[in-house]
XYZ file of C-alpha atoms in Angstrom:
674
model
C 147.332 52.057 -14.334
C 150.851 52.790 -15.994
C 151.743 54.620 -17.087
C 151.517 54.179 -15.018
C 153.476 53.556 -12.343
C 149.353 53.009 -14.317
C 151.524 52.769 -16.388
C 153.139 52.889 -12.560
C 156.733 51.636 -12.125
C 154.023 51.358 -10.189
C 155.108 51.529 -6.989
C 151.107 51.039 -5.227
C 149.864 48.249 -8.355
C 148.682 45.249 -6.523
C 147.973 42.322 -7.362
C 144.941 41.848 -6.085
C 142.095 43.465 -5.577
C 140.981 46.264 -2.641
C 137.469 44.226 -2.702
C 139.571 40.992 -1.027
C 139.395 43.058 2.600
C 135.511 43.435 2.222
C 134.992 39.513 1.811
C 137.277 38.737 5.875
C 135.324 41.979 7.332
C 131.991 40.202 6.206
C 132.955 36.658 7.869
C 134.551 38.491 10.851
C 131.258 39.421 12.705
C 131.852 39.835 16.580
C 132.087 42.190 18.808
C 134.218 45.498 18.427
C 137.160 44.722 21.501
C 137.432 48.402 23.978
C 137.228 51.676 22.173
C 140.647 51.969 23.953
C 141.935 50.985 20.635
C 143.025 47.658 18.168
C 143.829 44.378 20.430
C 147.943 43.560 20.048
C 151.024 42.610 22.382
C 153.725 44.060 22.130
C 155.621 40.276 21.218
C 153.826 40.632 18.508
C 154.986 44.022 17.392
C 158.159 42.780 18.543
C 157.785 40.039 16.206
C 156.331 42.156 12.842
C 159.341 44.351 13.022
C 161.484 41.678 12.070
C 159.064 40.730 9.570
C 158.383 44.503 8.613
C 162.751 44.690 8.006
C 163.029 41.855 5.654
C 159.886 42.424 3.252
C 158.272 46.393 3.418
C 161.491 48.595 4.494
C 162.813 48.555 0.845
C 159.362 50.048 0.067
C 157.553 52.043 2.651
C 161.329 53.418 4.385
C 163.108 51.684 7.273
C 161.229 54.698 9.850
C 157.569 53.709 7.626
C 158.199 57.289 6.630
C 157.340 55.951 2.632
C 160.340 55.523 -0.317
C 159.040 53.359 -3.317
C 155.310 52.999 -1.120
C 153.483 54.430 0.270
C 154.202 55.676 4.355
C 152.931 53.304 7.099
C 153.024 55.867 9.645
C 152.259 59.790 10.513
C 149.205 62.099 8.532
C 148.870 60.741 5.387
C 148.424 57.262 6.653
C 145.785 58.005 10.051
C 143.957 59.860 7.716
C 143.332 57.347 5.352
C 143.136 54.469 7.893
C 141.871 56.088 11.141
C 139.132 58.250 10.046
C 136.113 56.555 12.164
C 135.879 54.403 7.846
C 137.656 52.015 8.025
C 138.241 48.679 10.324
C 140.829 47.239 11.032
C 139.917 44.446 8.978
C 140.775 46.598 6.330
C 143.806 47.096 6.917
C 144.748 44.063 7.958
C 143.044 42.576 4.641
C 145.398 44.818 2.656
C 148.663 43.920 4.378
C 147.151 39.798 4.055
C 146.471 39.621 0.739
C 147.987 41.677 -1.329
C 151.768 42.414 0.633
C 154.782 41.864 -0.422
C 153.756 43.386 -3.566
C 155.845 41.205 -5.849
C 154.819 38.205 -3.640
C 151.106 38.792 -2.618
C 149.916 35.958 0.689
C 153.743 34.840 0.522
C 154.307 35.268 3.948
C 152.195 33.098 7.164
C 148.959 34.241 8.734
C 150.691 35.038 12.195
C 153.463 36.940 10.392
C 150.494 39.016 8.177
C 148.892 39.654 12.040
C 152.245 40.303 12.920
C 153.293 43.117 10.959
C 150.348 44.556 11.573
C 150.478 45.089 15.450
C 154.120 46.584 14.358
C 152.689 49.349 12.005
C 150.028 50.198 14.866
C 152.681 50.028 17.504
C 154.424 53.135 15.008
C 151.403 55.772 14.810
C 150.891 55.418 18.947
C 148.288 52.505 19.204
C 149.406 50.777 22.758
C 149.461 47.327 23.348
C 148.238 45.422 25.620
C 147.209 41.747 26.325
C 145.783 40.111 24.206
C 146.631 39.570 21.332
C 145.444 40.525 17.739
C 143.608 37.715 16.184
C 140.995 37.342 13.089
C 138.153 37.617 15.828
C 139.381 41.340 17.359
C 139.792 42.342 13.467
C 136.690 44.213 13.292
C 137.740 47.079 15.767
C 137.386 50.416 14.045
C 140.685 52.616 13.091
C 140.130 55.846 15.155
C 142.699 58.054 15.710
C 145.057 57.504 18.810
C 145.132 60.134 21.114
C 148.298 61.513 20.782
C 148.944 59.286 18.016
C 152.201 59.905 15.882
C 153.565 62.643 17.244
C 149.660 63.837 17.562
C 149.751 64.727 13.839
C 146.947 66.841 12.658
C 144.483 64.488 10.986
C 143.964 65.959 7.395
C 141.031 67.791 6.648
C 138.790 66.232 4.495
C 136.383 68.482 1.547
C 133.190 69.300 1.634
C 131.231 68.285 -1.302
C 132.112 70.325 -4.178
C 134.763 72.865 -2.126
C 137.509 71.194 -4.464
C 139.490 73.033 -6.592
C 140.326 75.152 -3.474
C 143.069 77.972 -3.415
C 144.853 77.910 0.401
C 145.680 80.904 1.770
C 147.900 83.604 0.076
C 148.572 84.072 -3.417
C 152.072 85.849 -3.836
C 153.520 87.109 -7.655
C 156.624 85.563 -9.131
C 159.999 87.078 -8.952
C 160.726 86.909 -12.324
C 159.176 86.950 -15.533
C 160.651 84.238 -17.922
C 160.354 82.420 -19.773
C 157.762 84.079 -21.868
C 154.846 82.159 -24.701
C 157.078 83.313 -27.377
C 159.674 81.385 -26.069
C 157.615 78.345 -24.939
C 156.651 77.712 -28.405
C 159.941 77.986 -30.764
C 161.696 74.844 -31.217
C 163.841 72.581 -28.848
C 167.276 74.217 -29.063
C 169.466 75.102 -25.962
C 166.774 74.812 -23.952
C 164.376 71.653 -22.635
C 161.515 73.910 -20.867
C 159.283 71.227 -20.916
C 158.587 67.528 -20.127
C 158.421 66.329 -23.211
C 160.852 69.594 -24.958
C 157.749 71.459 -26.865
C 154.317 71.706 -26.259
C 154.168 69.504 -29.323
C 155.879 66.771 -27.534
C 157.927 65.547 -29.741
C 161.456 66.076 -27.853
C 163.231 66.464 -31.430
C 166.755 68.855 -29.987
C 168.246 71.072 -33.222
C 171.462 70.685 -31.383
C 174.313 68.829 -33.139
C 177.703 69.111 -31.428
C 177.146 65.205 -30.525
C 177.239 63.494 -33.555
C 177.139 59.819 -34.560
C 181.330 60.624 -35.286
C 181.815 61.844 -31.931
C 178.917 59.828 -28.862
C 181.381 57.938 -28.164
C 183.742 60.243 -26.996
C 180.648 61.599 -24.335
C 182.025 61.511 -20.880
C 180.469 62.470 -17.318
C 180.573 66.665 -16.639
C 178.974 66.516 -13.169
C 176.544 64.417 -10.550
C 174.274 64.815 -8.461
C 172.716 62.889 -5.617
C 169.371 64.135 -4.224
C 169.756 61.481 -1.146
C 166.247 60.111 -1.628
C 165.957 56.461 -2.669
C 161.702 56.803 -3.742
C 160.057 56.792 -6.959
C 162.320 59.018 -9.275
C 160.511 59.282 -12.980
C 161.132 62.966 -13.167
C 161.548 64.998 -16.964
C 164.507 67.410 -16.431
C 163.558 70.462 -17.445
C 166.328 73.217 -18.665
C 166.119 77.481 -18.963
C 169.543 79.913 -19.252
C 171.511 77.315 -17.422
C 169.364 76.245 -14.595
C 167.366 72.847 -14.242
C 164.379 71.735 -11.902
C 163.974 68.205 -11.284
C 161.599 66.911 -8.763
C 161.197 63.538 -6.523
C 157.221 62.953 -4.947
C 157.731 66.002 -2.163
C 160.653 67.483 -2.880
C 161.537 69.902 -6.046
C 165.190 70.692 -6.928
C 167.065 73.701 -8.412
C 170.630 73.115 -10.235
C 172.811 74.433 -12.384
C 172.717 72.136 -15.779
C 176.783 72.408 -16.196
C 178.035 71.409 -12.649
C 174.663 70.411 -10.901
C 175.487 72.733 -7.767
C 172.341 73.658 -5.482
C 170.666 76.321 -5.626
C 167.298 75.767 -4.096
C 165.426 73.209 -2.461
C 161.606 73.035 -2.184
C 159.903 70.026 0.391
C 156.589 69.671 0.674
C 154.267 68.183 3.490
C 151.595 65.858 1.985
C 148.023 67.031 4.376
C 146.378 64.003 3.586
C 146.547 60.297 2.246
C 149.177 59.714 -0.918
C 148.143 56.687 -2.657
C 151.363 56.572 -5.071
C 154.310 58.362 -4.223
C 155.952 59.515 -7.747
C 155.898 62.931 -9.687
C 157.624 62.919 -12.780
C 157.789 66.821 -13.455
C 157.412 70.463 -13.835
C 155.982 72.979 -15.993
C 157.797 76.801 -16.102
C 155.929 79.848 -17.116
C 156.403 83.263 -16.559
C 159.105 82.892 -13.413
C 156.297 80.513 -12.101
C 157.109 76.531 -11.311
C 154.027 74.238 -10.946
C 154.043 70.636 -9.853
C 151.817 67.704 -8.874
C 151.343 66.577 -5.407
C 150.952 62.697 -3.570
C 147.725 64.077 -1.786
C 145.672 66.148 -5.003
C 147.578 69.144 -4.674
C 149.183 72.100 -7.353
C 151.908 74.129 -6.175
C 153.366 77.242 -7.575
C 156.796 77.685 -6.695
C 158.996 80.952 -7.672
C 161.488 79.685 -9.726
C 164.670 81.864 -9.485
C 164.107 81.024 -5.404
C 161.591 78.032 -4.712
C 159.410 79.948 -2.610
C 155.766 78.876 -2.499
C 153.820 81.435 -4.495
C 150.075 79.381 -4.050
C 148.879 76.026 -3.197
C 145.649 74.599 -4.651
C 144.006 71.768 -3.593
C 142.873 70.154 -5.952
C 141.186 66.597 -5.350
C 140.251 64.330 -3.014
C 143.226 61.858 -1.980
C 141.080 59.863 0.102
C 139.227 58.976 -2.337
C 142.515 57.682 -4.272
C 143.239 61.201 -6.242
C 147.043 62.357 -6.986
C 148.925 64.354 -9.246
C 152.190 62.775 -10.371
C 151.628 64.521 -14.236
C 154.301 66.997 -15.010
C 151.578 70.427 -15.730
C 152.185 72.332 -18.579
C 151.990 75.827 -19.392
C 150.190 78.563 -21.874
C 148.503 81.525 -22.890
C 147.742 82.516 -18.519
C 146.180 79.118 -17.768
C 148.129 76.228 -16.358
C 146.818 72.360 -17.311
C 147.220 69.341 -15.293
C 145.021 66.102 -15.228
C 145.025 63.597 -12.487
C 145.732 60.278 -11.723
C 143.182 57.556 -9.734
C 141.610 55.258 -11.886
C 143.020 52.112 -9.860
C 141.680 53.258 -6.443
C 138.136 54.181 -9.247
C 138.525 57.532 -9.087
C 137.172 59.363 -11.594
C 140.100 61.785 -13.685
C 139.652 65.018 -14.002
C 141.792 67.550 -16.941
C 142.278 70.914 -16.026
C 143.044 74.262 -16.071
C 143.939 77.041 -13.566
C 144.818 80.378 -13.989
C 148.425 80.365 -13.850
C 148.859 84.142 -11.230
C 145.955 83.119 -9.048
C 145.729 78.622 -8.816
C 142.080 79.897 -9.544
C 140.141 76.850 -11.267
C 139.412 78.247 -14.518
C 137.512 74.971 -16.305
C 137.483 71.917 -15.987
C 136.662 68.664 -18.424
C 135.254 65.051 -16.678
C 136.679 62.355 -17.817
C 134.173 59.692 -17.671
C 130.908 61.407 -18.723
C 127.801 60.872 -16.587
C 124.132 62.349 -17.322
C 123.858 64.295 -20.346
C 127.440 64.701 -21.141
C 128.472 62.858 -24.164
C 129.712 59.767 -24.361
C 127.494 58.953 -21.184
C 125.654 56.473 -22.905
C 128.775 54.381 -23.702
C 128.601 53.499 -19.598
C 125.507 51.125 -18.725
C 126.452 51.171 -15.144
C 129.605 51.446 -13.222
C 130.450 55.152 -14.180
C 130.339 56.567 -10.792
C 133.978 54.367 -9.721
C 134.608 54.587 -13.638
C 138.197 55.700 -13.949
C 140.405 56.782 -16.879
C 143.771 58.456 -15.262
C 146.464 61.402 -16.803
C 149.775 60.237 -15.941
C 152.073 62.391 -17.606
C 152.216 65.352 -19.075
C 149.676 67.191 -21.777
C 150.333 68.186 -25.801
C 149.404 71.607 -27.137
C 148.726 72.730 -31.051
C 150.041 76.343 -30.173
C 148.989 77.473 -33.623
C 145.205 75.833 -32.855
C 144.943 76.281 -29.353
C 143.981 72.789 -29.016
C 145.003 70.609 -26.157
C 145.681 66.587 -26.420
C 145.494 63.955 -23.450
C 146.055 60.508 -22.971
C 143.260 59.419 -21.056
C 144.068 55.596 -19.235
C 142.312 53.134 -18.224
C 138.511 52.593 -17.385
C 137.596 50.854 -12.949
C 137.614 48.244 -12.007
C 140.438 47.245 -14.374
C 139.850 43.761 -14.983
C 136.437 43.510 -14.485
C 134.586 44.291 -17.266
C 131.063 43.652 -16.244
C 130.711 45.694 -13.975
C 131.023 48.851 -16.709
C 129.267 47.477 -19.518
C 129.672 49.389 -23.203
C 132.944 51.362 -24.338
C 133.522 53.378 -21.463
C 134.637 56.508 -22.813
C 136.730 58.540 -22.451
C 139.067 55.916 -20.787
C 141.850 54.457 -23.284
C 141.813 57.006 -25.653
C 143.462 60.980 -26.413
C 141.177 63.282 -26.129
C 141.175 66.593 -27.802
C 139.947 69.902 -25.456
C 139.613 73.438 -26.428
C 142.032 75.050 -24.651
C 140.248 78.608 -23.487
C 137.145 76.955 -22.430
C 137.822 72.956 -22.477
C 134.759 71.561 -24.802
C 135.087 68.696 -26.442
C 136.552 69.446 -29.881
C 137.554 65.455 -30.998
C 138.239 62.222 -29.870
C 139.987 58.565 -30.442
C 139.273 55.501 -28.202
C 142.570 52.676 -29.126
C 140.618 50.207 -26.658
C 137.264 50.327 -26.002
C 135.902 48.799 -23.078
C 139.431 47.721 -21.886
C 139.852 44.707 -19.106
C 143.762 44.729 -19.186
C 144.200 47.461 -18.259
C 146.310 48.965 -21.564
C 146.220 52.369 -20.761
C 146.676 54.890 -23.191
C 149.224 56.414 -20.975
C 152.048 58.249 -23.042
C 151.478 62.068 -24.136
C 150.286 61.748 -27.820
C 152.647 63.616 -29.915
C 151.487 66.067 -33.313
C 153.436 67.363 -36.408
C 152.809 68.139 -39.389
C 155.166 66.241 -42.376
C 154.538 65.903 -45.686
C 151.460 67.711 -46.312
C 149.657 65.971 -43.653
C 148.465 67.077 -40.191
C 149.489 63.941 -38.142
C 149.297 62.323 -34.483
C 151.327 59.352 -33.029
C 150.326 57.807 -29.662
C 151.566 54.868 -28.029
C 149.250 52.860 -25.027
C 150.298 50.060 -23.049
C 147.911 47.878 -25.427
C 151.289 47.781 -27.058
C 150.542 49.643 -30.580
C 151.633 52.439 -31.890
C 148.985 54.584 -33.513
C 149.141 57.425 -36.050
C 145.854 59.690 -36.843
C 145.117 62.510 -39.448
C 144.573 65.560 -37.152
C 142.588 67.140 -39.778
C 139.979 63.618 -41.044
C 140.532 61.986 -37.209
C 140.972 58.920 -39.293
C 143.617 56.333 -38.631
C 146.311 56.024 -40.583
C 148.523 52.990 -39.441
C 148.617 51.126 -36.304
C 152.271 48.909 -35.163
C 153.186 46.632 -33.003
C 155.184 47.659 -30.228
C 155.990 44.311 -27.883
C 154.340 40.588 -28.089
C 151.228 40.173 -28.280
C 149.435 36.909 -26.756
C 145.868 36.383 -26.331
C 145.374 40.449 -27.118
C 141.646 40.026 -28.405
C 140.251 38.219 -25.251
C 138.643 39.409 -21.837
C 139.979 38.502 -18.779
C 139.936 34.551 -17.833
C 137.313 32.985 -15.195
C 140.430 30.898 -14.271
C 143.206 32.982 -14.840
C 145.241 32.614 -18.803
C 148.723 34.231 -19.528
C 147.986 37.265 -22.006
C 150.797 39.522 -23.662
C 151.211 42.516 -23.028
C 150.954 42.545 -19.251
C 149.862 45.361 -17.051
C 153.207 46.786 -17.080
C 153.776 45.884 -20.691
C 153.733 47.850 -23.845
C 154.292 51.809 -23.549
C 154.446 53.599 -20.498
C 154.326 57.209 -19.893
C 157.167 58.377 -21.961
C 155.585 57.640 -25.848
C 157.242 57.884 -28.990
C 159.679 61.104 -30.426
C 160.320 62.116 -33.909
C 163.124 63.209 -36.096
C 161.650 65.347 -38.863
C 164.371 64.987 -41.209
C 164.788 61.472 -40.887
C 160.528 61.201 -41.090
C 161.174 58.820 -38.067
C 159.455 58.278 -35.187
C 161.322 56.311 -31.607
C 159.340 54.231 -29.495
C 160.786 52.405 -25.871
C 158.966 49.952 -24.980
C 158.773 46.586 -22.624
C 157.968 43.290 -23.341
C 156.305 41.685 -20.428
C 153.400 39.289 -19.579
C 150.973 38.242 -16.889
C 148.453 36.025 -16.120
C 145.326 37.551 -15.447
C 142.140 36.001 -13.366
C 138.921 38.026 -12.254
C 137.924 38.075 -8.973
C 135.560 39.275 -6.547
C 134.551 43.158 -7.133
C 133.798 45.584 -4.577
C 134.605 49.485 -4.013
C 136.097 50.660 -1.155
C 136.805 54.353 -0.422
C 140.403 54.615 -1.340
C 141.747 51.146 -1.692
C 142.605 49.887 -4.894
C 139.389 48.812 -7.107
C 140.963 46.080 -9.661
C 139.076 43.834 -10.022
C 140.315 40.254 -10.127
C 144.582 40.006 -10.324
C 147.635 40.009 -12.632
C 150.437 37.687 -11.471
C 153.512 39.108 -13.325
C 155.846 36.539 -15.162
C 159.471 36.643 -13.156
C 160.847 39.693 -13.581
C 164.166 38.343 -14.820
C 162.010 37.621 -18.663
C 161.139 40.655 -18.535
C 162.827 42.360 -21.753
C 161.991 45.457 -23.812
C 162.080 47.366 -27.362
C 163.610 50.208 -28.593
C 161.662 50.790 -32.214
C 161.618 53.099 -35.684
C 158.619 53.753 -37.358
C 158.161 55.930 -40.573
C 156.241 58.655 -39.488
C 154.032 59.730 -42.812
C 153.102 55.832 -43.074
C 153.975 54.323 -39.214
C 155.600 51.295 -41.301
C 158.429 49.653 -39.070
C 161.776 51.164 -39.980
C 164.231 48.894 -37.197
C 164.148 47.288 -33.752
C 166.428 46.511 -31.295
C 165.570 43.568 -28.937
C 167.201 45.078 -24.953
C 167.680 43.128 -21.755
C 165.443 45.353 -19.792
C 161.885 46.687 -19.680
C 162.281 49.673 -21.642
C 160.571 53.088 -20.038
C 162.740 55.981 -19.819
C 162.140 58.970 -22.638
C 163.756 58.694 -25.399
C 165.204 61.616 -27.544
C 166.113 62.419 -30.901
C 168.546 65.003 -32.005
C 169.762 66.600 -34.938
C 172.980 64.922 -34.507
C 171.686 61.355 -35.656
C 171.698 59.999 -32.231
C 169.402 58.692 -30.315
C 169.420 59.273 -26.275
C 168.112 57.131 -23.895
C 168.230 54.810 -20.792
C 167.343 51.043 -19.405
C 166.412 49.738 -16.281
C 170.315 48.474 -15.399
C 170.854 51.704 -15.189
C 173.284 51.648 -18.766
C 172.720 55.630 -20.143
C 172.906 54.728 -24.219
C 173.687 56.751 -26.804
C 172.369 55.323 -30.242
C 172.522 55.650 -34.599
C 169.242 56.901 -35.306
C 169.513 55.021 -38.352
C 170.010 51.734 -36.847
C 169.761 51.686 -33.035
C 173.453 50.631 -33.195
C 175.239 51.576 -29.788
C 177.956 54.574 -29.443
C 178.134 54.800 -26.225
C 176.386 53.484 -23.050
C 177.474 54.370 -19.574
C 176.238 52.476 -16.393
C 174.854 55.214 -13.967
C 173.792 52.559 -10.769
C 169.769 53.371 -11.077
C 167.408 52.218 -13.375
C 166.537 54.592 -15.688
C 162.823 55.862 -15.899
C 162.210 58.971 -16.375
C 163.163 61.800 -18.537
C 167.144 62.145 -20.751
C 166.904 65.592 -22.287
C 169.790 68.288 -23.749
C 170.704 71.253 -24.152
C 173.419 74.192 -23.968
C 175.010 76.417 -21.467
C 177.860 78.437 -22.535
C 177.535 77.095 -25.610
C 178.516 73.233 -25.239
C 175.916 70.914 -25.512
C 175.029 68.725 -22.330
C 172.934 65.819 -21.824
C 170.830 65.536 -18.497
C 169.882 61.882 -17.155
C 167.143 61.310 -14.228
C 168.902 58.096 -12.788
C 167.416 56.180 -9.804
C 164.717 53.994 -8.838
C 161.661 52.892 -11.197
C 160.310 50.493 -8.427
C 161.981 47.994 -5.999
C 158.535 46.153 -6.312
C 158.137 45.360 -9.515
C 160.037 46.391 -11.677
C 162.988 45.477 -8.969
C 166.003 47.852 -9.588
C 167.381 49.742 -7.073
C 169.424 52.926 -7.273
C 169.277 56.697 -4.899
C 168.099 59.462 -7.164
C 170.758 61.137 -8.809
C 170.898 64.011 -11.752
C 173.992 62.636 -14.539
C 174.954 65.310 -16.783
C 177.289 64.247 -19.943
C 179.049 65.611 -22.333
C 181.929 65.882 -24.846
C 185.866 66.404 -24.223
C 186.185 70.686 -24.496
C 188.490 71.351 -28.053
């Protein structure tokens, strides 16, 4: 996981395996209560409301509507828990063994029963005269009559029916940007998550320089009115900016922050992790994924829905948090869900119709090349795409970073190298056929995803790919020979060569260490790469491992060091050899994007909410501004009316894991007008 979030912020990252709930369930072999619903009293629900307000509302919302954590009421909640496959013991087991996320098991047994009763009461279940107790936890959570406002059940896809286009398909009202614009360098516009197809993030703009960066100031601010996960990478084209939250998409004027339109999406199924990292822009369409496994096409001019393709079954743990990319009539995106035991796919869709063109199985099975690297366990082998993809427009090759195997920690459940997890795979963008791959961590047992997108570049006579992972390394590969050029540290390592312990051991990096979902950036003029990273260890311990549909599948736990001890780095490396150039220790984990420019500055931000302009030569701070919210998404630069601006996504990375705060906001910076 990152990334994300597996990488993720990762607000759905839980400290214990979902298998723990089955142990509880199996031990309580008692007859279920009456079919009228699970037993609990009004007094339990009332007491649970107080527990919820104190320990749960910060992540899941005051009204259980979801924020940094998934919704605990409504259609998506009932779709997961009241579908006839889960018992009350399953729900209570997750709550009692995995929550609160930053301190699992810290409440009393009575408090866990009470908060479970409260959640049931808010979903249409009626209180009665029998108290919720260990003896009543075998009840099946069938949907209550008229429960939760009578929300309809989410549809269950028949085997083999996904992906499929839902409803009608509409044309876009405009046709820009075209392929030629998207293939060019990063200049006046910022048209993909990482600026260009190659993922380089290097802007040719140079109005803002090391000499005048200290004069930067806030030009405008737009507050989105949301407090959940905010990890978007803004996309800017011809003066209009597009940003996302887990459910909503916004268009703004990029110089004044004036809203242009907003599109809101209502999930139709379970939401395993409420995170979204942005859009792809192509020929008048915006493409984005959803928390319940859909891919949407919106009209870039108006925000109207053009098509909706149901890609993956979120009840199994699948969702789309990555920003897609689009080129040559196709839109490409990868699925997340490895931490739930869901097998990932990279898919290509027709940009006009939403129909699937090809699919690549990240976990090979049967006769697939690489299937022999799974002696067992491939059916729930994981492999997530947490962020965007990279495209070599000249060769037509698509580069994808693949995350961890599942279960995350218990490697004994999946002997072998476990391809193509913790790898970069390279596909033919037209056909989806595998061209080549390199694996960074064979048989990962620490959740050290390759989560951030690789960047590709031609420099000093070599074709190079750079990729950084959560394992705390920056890798340089020769794209012609596929050979490793260099491997350099990005963070602290301790016990990194040992498998997860049976009794518990502190290892570095932890599950949220290293490089998360924002990867390296390039300044070709300086022959330099720049990388943000997290320095945060964890105590890992193996645990009982059982797969439960749609529940986390870790096979153990990882207890973070205190968040107050977490730190970060900004580092620079020679882009040809990988040799370290300089490093800067930061007071917080560094998970934001980093953007170098032709003006010699680096643009980034930290978890304290400080936007920073650094000198790319030595890392010295040239300008700093406290935005009020953690910076965990994009930091991009562009021009409007001939003036260079910088946009920063400021908000909440994760209240539960990173202990960050802030409401989703876009800050736009610029120099004083002459």
